[in-house]
Amino acid sequence: MNLLGEGSPTIILESGMGGCSLDWCHVQPELSEMATVITYDRAGFGWSTPSLSEPTYQQYVDDLHLLLTTLDRKPPFLLVGHSYGGMIMRLFAATYPDEVMGLVLVDSTAIPRLMRMHIGSKRLPPEILKKARALGYRSSAYKSAYSELLNTGDSSIQLQEHHNYLSLY
């Protein structure tokens, strides 16, 4: 977990499928000049440990809310989700509408490109890319991405069945 900046709102940057906090290395410092910005690694990615449960949007929302509580971060939150992470942020906003001031979706889809490449971003500065590759070639990263993919159906149902889902539009 990486927390930069001060003030409100707290901006939470959620990576896409297979991504980690390093994906936001250009964005987080810029945003931290005007707000508090949090990046973190979902279970099984980056420096985190694998999850003991099935990775679904709801599980990630619960984990993120617990992290924010543990960090004693108070709303309002501005949620930013890239690709798969956008779906997680949408469910977070639907689950905790009173805590969310805005939602930014960046290429929000749920389809990964895993063709003999490391998990995570490929367009990072060389010094960060070296770390991302080391993390992205770990077997736990592949297992976690595969598990996310296998559970996308259940995750989509969780999002669709949430009573606040349609009110986001």
CSV table of C-alpha atoms in Angstrom, one decimal:
chain,number,residue,atom,x,y,z
A,1,MET,CA,0.0,0.0,0.0
A,2,ASN,CA,1.3,3.4,-0.9
A,3,LEU,CA,-0.2,6.6,0.5
A,4,LEU,CA,0.9,10.0,-0.8
A,5,GLY,CA,-0.3,13.5,-0.3
A,6,GLU,CA,-2.5,15.2,2.2
A,7,GLY,CA,-6.0,16.5,2.3
A,8,SER,CA,-9.4,15.7,1.1
A,9,PRO,CA,-10.7,13.9,-0.9
A,10,THR,CA,-8.9,10.6,-0.6
A,11,ILE,CA,-8.3,9.3,-4.1
A,12,ILE,CA,-8.1,5.5,-4.5
A,13,LEU,CA,-6.5,4.1,-7.6
A,14,GLU,CA,-7.5,0.6,-8.5
A,15,SER,CA,-5.4,-1.4,-11.1
A,16,GLY,CA,-6.7,-3.5,-13.9
A,17,MET,CA,-6.7,-7.3,-14.0
A,18,GLY,CA,-3.3,-8.6,-13.1
A,19,GLY,CA,-2.0,-5.1,-12.3
A,20,CYS,CA,-0.5,-3.7,-9.2
A,21,SER,CA,0.2,-0.4,-7.5
A,22,LEU,CA,3.2,0.2,-9.7
A,23,ASP,CA,0.8,0.8,-12.6
A,24,TRP,CA,0.0,4.2,-11.1
A,25,CYS,CA,3.6,5.4,-10.7
A,26,HIS,CA,3.1,8.4,-13.0
A,27,VAL,CA,-0.4,9.3,-11.8
A,28,GLN,CA,-0.1,9.0,-8.0
A,29,PRO,CA,2.6,11.7,-7.5
A,30,GLU,CA,0.7,14.2,-9.7
A,31,LEU,CA,-2.6,13.7,-7.9
A,32,SER,CA,-0.9,13.8,-4.5
A,33,GLU,CA,-0.1,17.5,-5.0
A,34,MET,CA,-3.8,18.2,-4.4
A,35,ALA,CA,-5.2,15.3,-2.4
A,36,THR,CA,-4.4,12.1,-0.5
A,37,VAL,CA,-3.9,9.3,-3.0
A,38,ILE,CA,-3.9,5.6,-2.2
A,39,THR,CA,-2.6,2.7,-4.3
A,40,TYR,CA,-2.5,-0.8,-3.1
A,41,ASP,CA,-2.0,-4.4,-4.4
A,42,ARG,CA,-5.1,-6.7,-4.5
A,43,ALA,CA,-4.6,-10.1,-3.0
A,44,GLY,CA,-2.1,-12.2,-5.0
A,45,PHE,CA,-0.6,-9.2,-7.0
A,46,GLY,CA,2.4,-7.0,-6.5
A,47,TRP,CA,3.7,-7.4,-3.0
A,48,SER,CA,0.5,-8.8,-1.5
A,49,THR,CA,-0.1,-12.3,-0.3
A,50,PRO,CA,-2.6,-14.6,-2.1
A,51,SER,CA,-6.2,-14.5,-1.0
A,52,LEU,CA,-7.7,-17.3,1.1
A,53,SER,CA,-11.1,-16.8,-0.6
A,54,GLU,CA,-12.4,-16.6,-4.1
A,55,PRO,CA,-11.5,-13.3,-5.7
A,56,THR,CA,-14.7,-11.5,-6.6
A,57,TYR,CA,-15.6,-7.9,-6.9
A,58,GLN,CA,-17.4,-8.1,-3.5
A,59,GLN,CA,-14.4,-9.7,-1.8
A,60,TYR,CA,-12.2,-6.9,-3.2
A,61,VAL,CA,-14.7,-4.2,-2.1
A,62,ASP,CA,-14.7,-5.7,1.4
A,63,ASP,CA,-10.9,-5.9,1.5
A,64,LEU,CA,-10.6,-2.3,0.3
A,65,HIS,CA,-13.2,-1.0,2.8
A,66,LEU,CA,-11.3,-2.8,5.6
A,67,LEU,CA,-8.0,-1.3,4.4
A,68,LEU,CA,-9.5,2.2,4.5
A,69,THR,CA,-10.9,1.6,8.0
A,70,THR,CA,-7.6,0.3,9.2
A,71,LEU,CA,-5.8,3.4,7.8
A,72,ASP,CA,-8.5,5.5,9.5
A,73,ARG,CA,-9.3,7.2,6.1
A,74,LYS,CA,-12.6,9.1,6.2
A,75,PRO,CA,-14.8,9.8,3.2
A,76,PRO,CA,-15.3,11.3,0.8
A,77,PHE,CA,-13.5,9.0,-1.6
A,78,LEU,CA,-12.9,9.6,-5.2
A,79,LEU,CA,-12.6,6.2,-6.9
A,80,VAL,CA,-10.5,5.6,-10.0
A,81,GLY,CA,-10.6,2.2,-11.6
A,82,HIS,CA,-8.7,0.9,-14.6
A,83,SER,CA,-10.2,-2.0,-16.6
A,84,TYR,CA,-11.1,-4.8,-14.2
A,85,GLY,CA,-10.5,-2.4,-11.4
A,86,GLY,CA,-13.3,-0.2,-12.7
A,87,MET,CA,-15.8,-2.9,-12.0
A,88,ILE,CA,-14.5,-3.2,-8.4
A,89,MET,CA,-14.8,0.6,-8.0
A,90,ARG,CA,-18.4,0.5,-9.4
A,91,LEU,CA,-19.4,-2.0,-6.8
A,92,PHE,CA,-17.7,-0.1,-4.1
A,93,ALA,CA,-19.6,3.1,-5.1
A,94,ALA,CA,-22.9,1.1,-5.2
A,95,THR,CA,-22.2,-0.5,-1.8
A,96,TYR,CA,-21.1,2.7,0.0
A,97,PRO,CA,-22.7,5.5,-2.0
A,98,ASP,CA,-22.6,7.9,1.0
A,99,GLU,CA,-18.8,7.5,1.1
A,100,VAL,CA,-18.1,8.2,-2.5
A,101,MET,CA,-17.9,11.6,-4.1
A,102,GLY,CA,-17.0,10.5,-7.6
A,103,LEU,CA,-16.1,7.6,-9.8
A,104,VAL,CA,-13.6,7.7,-12.7
A,105,LEU,CA,-13.4,4.7,-15.0
A,106,VAL,CA,-10.3,4.2,-17.2
A,107,ASP,CA,-10.8,1.7,-20.0
A,108,SER,CA,-13.1,-0.2,-17.7
A,109,THR,CA,-13.4,-3.8,-19.1
A,110,ALA,CA,-12.7,-7.2,-17.7
A,111,ILE,CA,-10.8,-8.9,-20.5
A,112,PRO,CA,-7.1,-9.6,-19.9
A,113,ARG,CA,-4.3,-10.2,-22.4
A,114,LEU,CA,-2.2,-13.0,-21.0
A,115,MET,CA,0.0,-14.3,-23.8
A,116,ARG,CA,3.3,-15.4,-22.3
A,117,MET,CA,3.9,-12.0,-20.9
A,118,HIS,CA,4.3,-10.9,-17.3
A,119,ILE,CA,1.1,-9.9,-15.4
A,120,GLY,CA,0.7,-6.1,-15.2
A,121,SER,CA,1.5,-3.0,-17.1
A,122,LYS,CA,4.1,-3.0,-19.9
A,123,ARG,CA,4.4,0.8,-20.3
A,124,LEU,CA,6.3,1.9,-17.3
A,125,PRO,CA,9.6,3.7,-16.9
A,126,PRO,CA,12.5,1.2,-17.1
A,127,GLU,CA,13.3,1.3,-13.4
A,128,ILE,CA,9.7,0.6,-12.4
A,129,LEU,CA,9.1,-1.9,-15.3
A,130,LYS,CA,12.0,-4.1,-13.9
A,131,LYS,CA,10.1,-4.4,-10.6
A,132,ALA,CA,6.8,-4.9,-12.3
A,133,ARG,CA,8.2,-7.7,-14.4
A,134,ALA,CA,9.7,-9.4,-11.3
A,135,LEU,CA,6.4,-9.3,-9.6
A,136,GLY,CA,4.4,-10.2,-12.7
A,137,TYR,CA,6.3,-13.4,-13.4
A,138,ARG,CA,5.6,-14.8,-10.0
A,139,SER,CA,3.4,-17.9,-10.1
A,140,SER,CA,1.1,-16.3,-7.6
A,141,ALA,CA,0.4,-13.4,-10.0
A,142,TYR,CA,-0.6,-15.9,-12.8
A,143,LYS,CA,-2.8,-17.9,-10.3
A,144,SER,CA,-4.5,-14.8,-9.0
A,145,ALA,CA,-5.2,-13.4,-12.5
A,146,TYR,CA,-6.6,-16.8,-13.6
A,147,SER,CA,-8.7,-16.9,-10.5
A,148,GLU,CA,-10.0,-13.4,-11.1
A,149,LEU,CA,-10.9,-14.4,-14.6
A,150,LEU,CA,-12.7,-17.6,-13.4
A,151,ASN,CA,-14.7,-15.6,-10.9
A,152,THR,CA,-15.7,-12.8,-13.3
A,153,GLY,CA,-19.1,-14.3,-13.8
A,154,ASP,CA,-19.9,-14.4,-10.1
A,155,SER,CA,-18.5,-10.9,-9.7
A,156,SER,CA,-20.7,-9.6,-12.5
A,157,ILE,CA,-23.7,-11.0,-10.9
A,158,GLN,CA,-22.7,-9.4,-7.6
A,159,LEU,CA,-22.5,-6.0,-9.3
A,160,GLN,CA,-25.8,-6.5,-11.3
A,161,GLU,CA,-27.7,-7.6,-8.2
A,162,HIS,CA,-26.6,-4.7,-6.1
A,163,HIS,CA,-29.6,-2.4,-5.4
A,164,ASN,CA,-27.6,0.8,-6.1
A,165,TYR,CA,-25.9,-0.4,-9.3
A,166,LEU,CA,-28.3,1.3,-11.7
A,167,SER,CA,-28.4,4.5,-9.8
A,168,LEU,CA,-24.8,5.2,-10.8
A,169,TYR,CA,-25.8,6.1,-14.3
